[in-house]
């Protein structure tokens, strides 16, 4: 069984942990640097990217997290995707690793939150995706694969090597396919290590 960390400083980490249990992974709620040592991968959940990074700094977790993210499978959902991004339009706290440009709160006030069906590369049926004050992935670099777009073409899921980013919240529906996809990434990386 793989140990998958869920950054548990703020946001919807409990829902991610519940999803991981359903696919027979072992979730670890990460609040201290020592906990990173035994992980095969890490999920950075949705919430508020500024708050997550502030609490990470305050608890001494920021630099150890940044080091972890460089080399180990990491999935950023929503606020977590902002933290992964190399480039941000405007201002946001971020580790600056994954070659994509992200805009925070990219949807107007009237549609702050919405859900829609997405076609995801490699999935045989659409995925229901919940967006909550979501960022958008404006563009990606050459080494990044786009996994899903909104009907208007905007990018909402992407992968680069051991990094996965989704603008929406896959932990808020019963569908475990994206969690299973990330677990598979962690298995593959585990073999390579
Ligand atoms: N708006 C939040 C941010 O900028 C992200 C929202 C979310 O994670 N649901 O960090």
PDB file of C-alpha atoms and ligand atoms in Angstrom:
ATOM      1  CA  UNK A   1       0.000   0.000   0.000  1.00  0.00           C
ATOM      2  CA  UNK A   2       1.363   3.433  -0.909  1.00  0.00           C
ATOM      3  CA  UNK A   3       1.575   6.257   1.620  1.00  0.00           C
ATOM      4  CA  UNK A   4       0.064   9.330   0.061  1.00  0.00           C
ATOM      5  CA  UNK A   5       0.386  12.571   1.967  1.00  0.00           C
ATOM      6  CA  UNK A   6      -2.372  15.146   1.982  1.00  0.00           C
ATOM      7  CA  UNK A   7      -1.176  18.594   2.990  1.00  0.00           C
ATOM      8  CA  UNK A   8      -3.435  19.283   5.972  1.00  0.00           C
ATOM      9  CA  UNK A   9      -2.799  22.938   6.816  1.00  0.00           C
ATOM     10  CA  UNK A  10      -6.056  24.340   5.439  1.00  0.00           C
ATOM     11  CA  UNK A  11      -8.692  23.409   2.896  1.00  0.00           C
ATOM     12  CA  UNK A  12     -10.404  20.162   2.004  1.00  0.00           C
ATOM     13  CA  UNK A  13      -7.715  17.645   2.960  1.00  0.00           C
ATOM     14  CA  UNK A  14     -10.156  15.359   4.800  1.00  0.00           C
ATOM     15  CA  UNK A  15     -12.124  14.723   1.599  1.00  0.00           C
ATOM     16  CA  UNK A  16      -8.931  13.782  -0.266  1.00  0.00           C
ATOM     17  CA  UNK A  17      -7.944  11.415   2.531  1.00  0.00           C
ATOM     18  CA  UNK A  18     -11.371   9.740   2.314  1.00  0.00           C
ATOM     19  CA  UNK A  19     -10.968   9.285  -1.461  1.00  0.00           C
ATOM     20  CA  UNK A  20      -7.521   7.721  -0.982  1.00  0.00           C
ATOM     21  CA  UNK A  21      -8.903   5.223   1.532  1.00  0.00           C
ATOM     22  CA  UNK A  22     -11.512   4.176  -1.028  1.00  0.00           C
ATOM     23  CA  UNK A  23      -8.801   3.223  -3.543  1.00  0.00           C
ATOM     24  CA  UNK A  24      -6.728   1.358  -0.946  1.00  0.00           C
ATOM     25  CA  UNK A  25      -4.012   3.931  -0.541  1.00  0.00           C
ATOM     26  CA  UNK A  26      -2.849   4.990   2.904  1.00  0.00           C
ATOM     27  CA  UNK A  27      -3.496   8.719   3.449  1.00  0.00           C
ATOM     28  CA  UNK A  28      -1.188  10.686   5.747  1.00  0.00           C
ATOM     29  CA  UNK A  29      -2.365  14.134   6.874  1.00  0.00           C
ATOM     30  CA  UNK A  30       0.830  16.161   6.650  1.00  0.00           C
ATOM     31  CA  UNK A  31       1.414  18.939   9.186  1.00  0.00           C
ATOM     32  CA  UNK A  32       5.092  18.428  10.014  1.00  0.00           C
ATOM     33  CA  UNK A  33       8.224  18.150   7.889  1.00  0.00           C
ATOM     34  CA  UNK A  34       9.178  14.737   9.345  1.00  0.00           C
ATOM     35  CA  UNK A  35       6.029  13.244   7.842  1.00  0.00           C
ATOM     36  CA  UNK A  36       7.275  13.882   4.303  1.00  0.00           C
ATOM     37  CA  UNK A  37      10.039  11.284   4.597  1.00  0.00           C
ATOM     38  CA  UNK A  38       7.860   8.188   4.173  1.00  0.00           C
ATOM     39  CA  UNK A  39       5.571   9.408   1.412  1.00  0.00           C
ATOM     40  CA  UNK A  40       5.260   8.050  -2.123  1.00  0.00           C
ATOM     41  CA  UNK A  41       3.343  11.124  -3.222  1.00  0.00           C
ATOM     42  CA  UNK A  42       1.575  14.226  -1.967  1.00  0.00           C
ATOM     43  CA  UNK A  43      -1.734  15.959  -2.661  1.00  0.00           C
ATOM     44  CA  UNK A  44      -1.924  19.711  -2.091  1.00  0.00           C
ATOM     45  CA  UNK A  45      -5.654  20.353  -1.686  1.00  0.00           C
ATOM     46  CA  UNK A  46      -7.971  23.176  -2.577  1.00  0.00           C
ATOM     47  CA  UNK A  47      -8.502  25.935  -0.096  1.00  0.00           C
ATOM     48  CA  UNK A  48      -6.772  29.285  -0.115  1.00  0.00           C
ATOM     49  CA  UNK A  49      -3.290  29.268  -1.598  1.00  0.00           C
ATOM     50  CA  UNK A  50      -2.171  32.356   0.332  1.00  0.00           C
ATOM     51  CA  UNK A  51      -3.295  30.873   3.639  1.00  0.00           C
ATOM     52  CA  UNK A  52      -1.758  27.477   2.922  1.00  0.00           C
ATOM     53  CA  UNK A  53       1.601  29.045   2.132  1.00  0.00           C
ATOM     54  CA  UNK A  54       1.426  31.372   5.156  1.00  0.00           C
ATOM     55  CA  UNK A  55       0.710  28.474   7.524  1.00  0.00           C
ATOM     56  CA  UNK A  56       3.444  26.414   5.828  1.00  0.00           C
ATOM     57  CA  UNK A  57       5.944  29.201   6.488  1.00  0.00           C
ATOM     58  CA  UNK A  58       4.791  29.576  10.099  1.00  0.00           C
ATOM     59  CA  UNK A  59       5.071  25.850  10.786  1.00  0.00           C
ATOM     60  CA  UNK A  60       8.487  25.404   9.158  1.00  0.00           C
ATOM     61  CA  UNK A  61       7.007  23.251   6.418  1.00  0.00           C
ATOM     62  CA  UNK A  62       7.532  25.578   3.470  1.00  0.00           C
ATOM     63  CA  UNK A  63      11.124  24.697   2.521  1.00  0.00           C
ATOM     64  CA  UNK A  64      10.783  20.928   3.177  1.00  0.00           C
ATOM     65  CA  UNK A  65       7.631  20.970   1.032  1.00  0.00           C
ATOM     66  CA  UNK A  66       9.379  22.836  -1.743  1.00  0.00           C
ATOM     67  CA  UNK A  67      12.171  20.238  -1.692  1.00  0.00           C
ATOM     68  CA  UNK A  68       9.662  17.356  -1.729  1.00  0.00           C
ATOM     69  CA  UNK A  69       7.731  18.766  -4.660  1.00  0.00           C
ATOM     70  CA  UNK A  70      10.884  19.015  -6.822  1.00  0.00           C
ATOM     71  CA  UNK A  71      11.381  15.242  -6.943  1.00  0.00           C
ATOM     72  CA  UNK A  72       8.309  13.381  -5.698  1.00  0.00           C
ATOM     73  CA  UNK A  73       4.874  12.899  -7.274  1.00  0.00           C
ATOM     74  CA  UNK A  74       2.715  15.849  -6.323  1.00  0.00           C
ATOM     75  CA  UNK A  75      -0.858  16.645  -7.290  1.00  0.00           C
ATOM     76  CA  UNK A  76      -2.146  20.159  -6.790  1.00  0.00           C
ATOM     77  CA  UNK A  77      -5.919  20.648  -6.885  1.00  0.00           C
ATOM     78  CA  UNK A  78      -7.253  24.190  -7.174  1.00  0.00           C
ATOM     79  CA  UNK A  79      -5.239  26.200  -4.598  1.00  0.00           C
ATOM     80  CA  UNK A  80      -2.686  23.354  -4.768  1.00  0.00           C
ATOM     81  CA  UNK A  81      -2.382  23.844  -8.531  1.00  0.00           C
ATOM     82  CA  UNK A  82      -1.575  27.511  -7.911  1.00  0.00           C
ATOM     83  CA  UNK A  83       1.209  26.429  -5.545  1.00  0.00           C
ATOM     84  CA  UNK A  84       2.670  24.120  -8.219  1.00  0.00           C
ATOM     85  CA  UNK A  85       2.692  26.698 -11.033  1.00  0.00           C
ATOM     86  CA  UNK A  86       5.927  28.173 -12.332  1.00  0.00           C
ATOM     87  CA  UNK A  87       4.187  31.360 -13.489  1.00  0.00           C
ATOM     88  CA  UNK A  88       1.234  33.258 -12.036  1.00  0.00           C
ATOM     89  CA  UNK A  89      -0.594  36.159 -13.616  1.00  0.00           C
ATOM     90  CA  UNK A  90      -0.897  38.610 -10.763  1.00  0.00           C
ATOM     91  CA  UNK A  91       0.279  37.662  -7.325  1.00  0.00           C
ATOM     92  CA  UNK A  92       0.174  34.401  -5.447  1.00  0.00           C
ATOM     93  CA  UNK A  93       2.352  32.244  -3.276  1.00  0.00           C
ATOM     94  CA  UNK A  94       3.795  29.394  -5.325  1.00  0.00           C
ATOM     95  CA  UNK A  95       6.622  26.860  -5.393  1.00  0.00           C
ATOM     96  CA  UNK A  96       7.175  27.671  -9.037  1.00  0.00           C
ATOM     97  CA  UNK A  97       7.911  24.220 -10.434  1.00  0.00           C
ATOM     98  CA  UNK A  98       5.386  23.092 -13.047  1.00  0.00           C
ATOM     99  CA  UNK A  99       5.744  24.768 -16.419  1.00  0.00           C
ATOM    100  CA  UNK A 100       2.378  26.471 -16.688  1.00  0.00           C
ATOM    101  CA  UNK A 101       0.868  29.903 -16.193  1.00  0.00           C
ATOM    102  CA  UNK A 102      -2.068  30.058 -13.801  1.00  0.00           C
ATOM    103  CA  UNK A 103      -4.559  32.825 -13.057  1.00  0.00           C
ATOM    104  CA  UNK A 104      -6.299  32.774  -9.670  1.00  0.00           C
ATOM    105  CA  UNK A 105     -10.043  33.280  -9.304  1.00  0.00           C
ATOM    106  CA  UNK A 106     -10.404  33.182 -13.062  1.00  0.00           C
ATOM    107  CA  UNK A 107     -14.180  32.979 -13.146  1.00  0.00           C
ATOM    108  CA  UNK A 108     -16.477  35.950 -12.635  1.00  0.00           C
ATOM    109  CA  UNK A 109     -18.432  36.432  -9.470  1.00  0.00           C
ATOM    110  CA  UNK A 110     -21.709  35.091 -10.853  1.00  0.00           C
ATOM    111  CA  UNK A 111     -20.052  31.809 -11.645  1.00  0.00           C
ATOM    112  CA  UNK A 112     -17.678  31.610  -8.711  1.00  0.00           C
ATOM    113  CA  UNK A 113     -18.709  28.003  -8.327  1.00  0.00           C
ATOM    114  CA  UNK A 114     -20.093  25.616 -10.899  1.00  0.00           C
ATOM    115  CA  UNK A 115     -19.810  22.029 -12.038  1.00  0.00           C
ATOM    116  CA  UNK A 116     -19.499  20.588 -15.504  1.00  0.00           C
ATOM    117  CA  UNK A 117     -18.656  17.356 -17.317  1.00  0.00           C
ATOM    118  CA  UNK A 118     -15.134  17.144 -18.683  1.00  0.00           C
ATOM    119  CA  UNK A 119     -13.589  14.828 -21.234  1.00  0.00           C
ATOM    120  CA  UNK A 120     -10.309  13.707 -19.664  1.00  0.00           C
ATOM    121  CA  UNK A 121      -7.552  12.212 -21.810  1.00  0.00           C
ATOM    122  CA  UNK A 122      -7.476   8.445 -21.217  1.00  0.00           C
ATOM    123  CA  UNK A 123     -10.867   8.277 -19.449  1.00  0.00           C
ATOM    124  CA  UNK A 124     -13.649   6.463 -21.296  1.00  0.00           C
ATOM    125  CA  UNK A 125     -16.490   8.504 -19.771  1.00  0.00           C
ATOM    126  CA  UNK A 126     -16.765  12.177 -18.780  1.00  0.00           C
ATOM    127  CA  UNK A 127     -15.709  13.344 -15.346  1.00  0.00           C
ATOM    128  CA  UNK A 128     -17.972  15.603 -13.281  1.00  0.00           C
ATOM    129  CA  UNK A 129     -15.794  18.504 -12.132  1.00  0.00           C
ATOM    130  CA  UNK A 130     -16.611  20.974  -9.354  1.00  0.00           C
ATOM    131  CA  UNK A 131     -15.040  24.441  -9.649  1.00  0.00           C
ATOM    132  CA  UNK A 132     -14.938  26.698  -6.564  1.00  0.00           C
ATOM    133  CA  UNK A 133     -13.368  30.134  -7.033  1.00  0.00           C
ATOM    134  CA  UNK A 134     -11.123  28.196  -9.331  1.00  0.00           C
ATOM    135  CA  UNK A 135      -7.934  29.146 -11.103  1.00  0.00           C
ATOM    136  CA  UNK A 136      -7.458  28.563 -14.815  1.00  0.00           C
ATOM    137  CA  UNK A 137      -4.347  27.205 -16.515  1.00  0.00           C
ATOM    138  CA  UNK A 138      -3.732  29.924 -19.117  1.00  0.00           C
ATOM    139  CA  UNK A 139      -0.953  28.116 -20.941  1.00  0.00           C
ATOM    140  CA  UNK A 140       1.474  25.252 -20.559  1.00  0.00           C
ATOM    141  CA  UNK A 141       5.078  24.703 -21.638  1.00  0.00           C
ATOM    142  CA  UNK A 142       6.254  22.144 -24.199  1.00  0.00           C
ATOM    143  CA  UNK A 143       6.825  19.382 -21.645  1.00  0.00           C
ATOM    144  CA  UNK A 144       3.320  19.551 -20.223  1.00  0.00           C
ATOM    145  CA  UNK A 145       0.404  17.391 -21.393  1.00  0.00           C
ATOM    146  CA  UNK A 146      -3.059  18.878 -21.294  1.00  0.00           C
ATOM    147  CA  UNK A 147      -5.497  16.356 -19.776  1.00  0.00           C
ATOM    148  CA  UNK A 148      -8.737  18.331 -19.825  1.00  0.00           C
ATOM    149  CA  UNK A 149     -10.237  21.562 -21.143  1.00  0.00           C
ATOM    150  CA  UNK A 150     -13.490  23.389 -20.625  1.00  0.00           C
ATOM    151  CA  UNK A 151     -15.806  23.474 -23.654  1.00  0.00           C
ATOM    152  CA  UNK A 152     -14.378  26.935 -24.473  1.00  0.00           C
ATOM    153  CA  UNK A 153     -10.884  25.459 -24.712  1.00  0.00           C
ATOM    154  CA  UNK A 154      -9.425  26.694 -21.444  1.00  0.00           C
ATOM    155  CA  UNK A 155      -7.117  24.217 -19.723  1.00  0.00           C
ATOM    156  CA  UNK A 156      -8.238  22.764 -16.376  1.00  0.00           C
ATOM    157  CA  UNK A 157      -6.049  19.658 -15.967  1.00  0.00           C
ATOM    158  CA  UNK A 158      -2.442  19.026 -16.952  1.00  0.00           C
ATOM    159  CA  UNK A 159       0.497  16.763 -16.233  1.00  0.00           C
ATOM    160  CA  UNK A 160       4.228  17.259 -16.419  1.00  0.00           C
ATOM    161  CA  UNK A 161       6.275  14.218 -15.374  1.00  0.00           C
ATOM    162  CA  UNK A 162       5.604  13.706 -11.672  1.00  0.00           C
ATOM    163  CA  UNK A 163       3.356  16.775 -11.355  1.00  0.00           C
ATOM    164  CA  UNK A 164      -0.406  16.756 -11.822  1.00  0.00           C
ATOM    165  CA  UNK A 165      -2.536  19.896 -11.658  1.00  0.00           C
ATOM    166  CA  UNK A 166      -6.317  20.236 -11.695  1.00  0.00           C
ATOM    167  CA  UNK A 167      -8.181  23.527 -11.385  1.00  0.00           C
ATOM    168  CA  UNK A 168     -11.250  21.781  -9.940  1.00  0.00           C
ATOM    169  CA  UNK A 169     -12.032  19.592  -6.919  1.00  0.00           C
ATOM    170  CA  UNK A 170     -12.018  15.848  -7.742  1.00  0.00           C
ATOM    171  CA  UNK A 171     -12.473  15.001  -4.055  1.00  0.00           C
ATOM    172  CA  UNK A 172     -16.006  16.460  -4.005  1.00  0.00           C
ATOM    173  CA  UNK A 173     -17.656  13.857  -6.217  1.00  0.00           C
ATOM    174  CA  UNK A 174     -17.828  10.076  -5.684  1.00  0.00           C
ATOM    175  CA  UNK A 175     -15.669   9.497  -8.795  1.00  0.00           C
ATOM    176  CA  UNK A 176     -12.246   8.147  -7.768  1.00  0.00           C
ATOM    177  CA  UNK A 177     -10.687   7.971 -11.248  1.00  0.00           C
ATOM    178  CA  UNK A 178      -8.359  10.953 -10.884  1.00  0.00           C
ATOM    179  CA  UNK A 179      -7.172   9.746  -7.488  1.00  0.00           C
ATOM    180  CA  UNK A 180      -6.511   6.354  -9.078  1.00  0.00           C
ATOM    181  CA  UNK A 181      -4.635   8.112 -11.905  1.00  0.00           C
ATOM    182  CA  UNK A 182      -2.422   9.913  -9.376  1.00  0.00           C
ATOM    183  CA  UNK A 183      -1.844   6.711  -7.417  1.00  0.00           C
ATOM    184  CA  UNK A 184      -0.674   5.127 -10.654  1.00  0.00           C
ATOM    185  CA  UNK A 185       1.776   8.015 -11.155  1.00  0.00           C
ATOM    186  CA  UNK A 186       3.115   7.311  -7.652  1.00  0.00           C
ATOM    187  CA  UNK A 187       3.545   3.598  -8.440  1.00  0.00           C
ATOM    188  CA  UNK A 188       5.452   4.418 -11.605  1.00  0.00           C
ATOM    189  CA  UNK A 189       7.730   6.861  -9.850  1.00  0.00           C
ATOM    190  CA  UNK A 190       8.296   4.306  -7.115  1.00  0.00           C
ATOM    191  CA  UNK A 191       9.657   1.824  -9.658  1.00  0.00           C
ATOM    192  CA  UNK A 192      11.958   4.448 -11.152  1.00  0.00           C
ATOM    193  CA  UNK A 193      13.386   5.460  -7.756  1.00  0.00           C
TER     194      UNK A 193
HETATM  195  N1  LIG B   1      -9.326  30.991  -4.855  1.00  0.00           N
HETATM  196  C1  LIG B   1      -8.415  30.135  -4.161  1.00  0.00           C
HETATM  197  C2  LIG B   1      -6.983  30.645  -4.250  1.00  0.00           C
HETATM  198  O1  LIG B   1      -6.721  31.556  -4.957  1.00  0.00           O
HETATM  199  C3  LIG B   1      -8.481  28.720  -4.695  1.00  0.00           C
HETATM  200  C4  LIG B   1      -9.869  28.182  -4.519  1.00  0.00           C
HETATM  201  C5  LIG B   1      -9.916  26.731  -4.217  1.00  0.00           C
HETATM  202  O2  LIG B   1      -8.918  26.086  -3.907  1.00  0.00           O
HETATM  203  N2  LIG B   1     -11.113  26.186  -4.266  1.00  0.00           N
HETATM  204  O3  LIG B   1      -6.119  30.139  -3.604  1.00  0.00           O
END
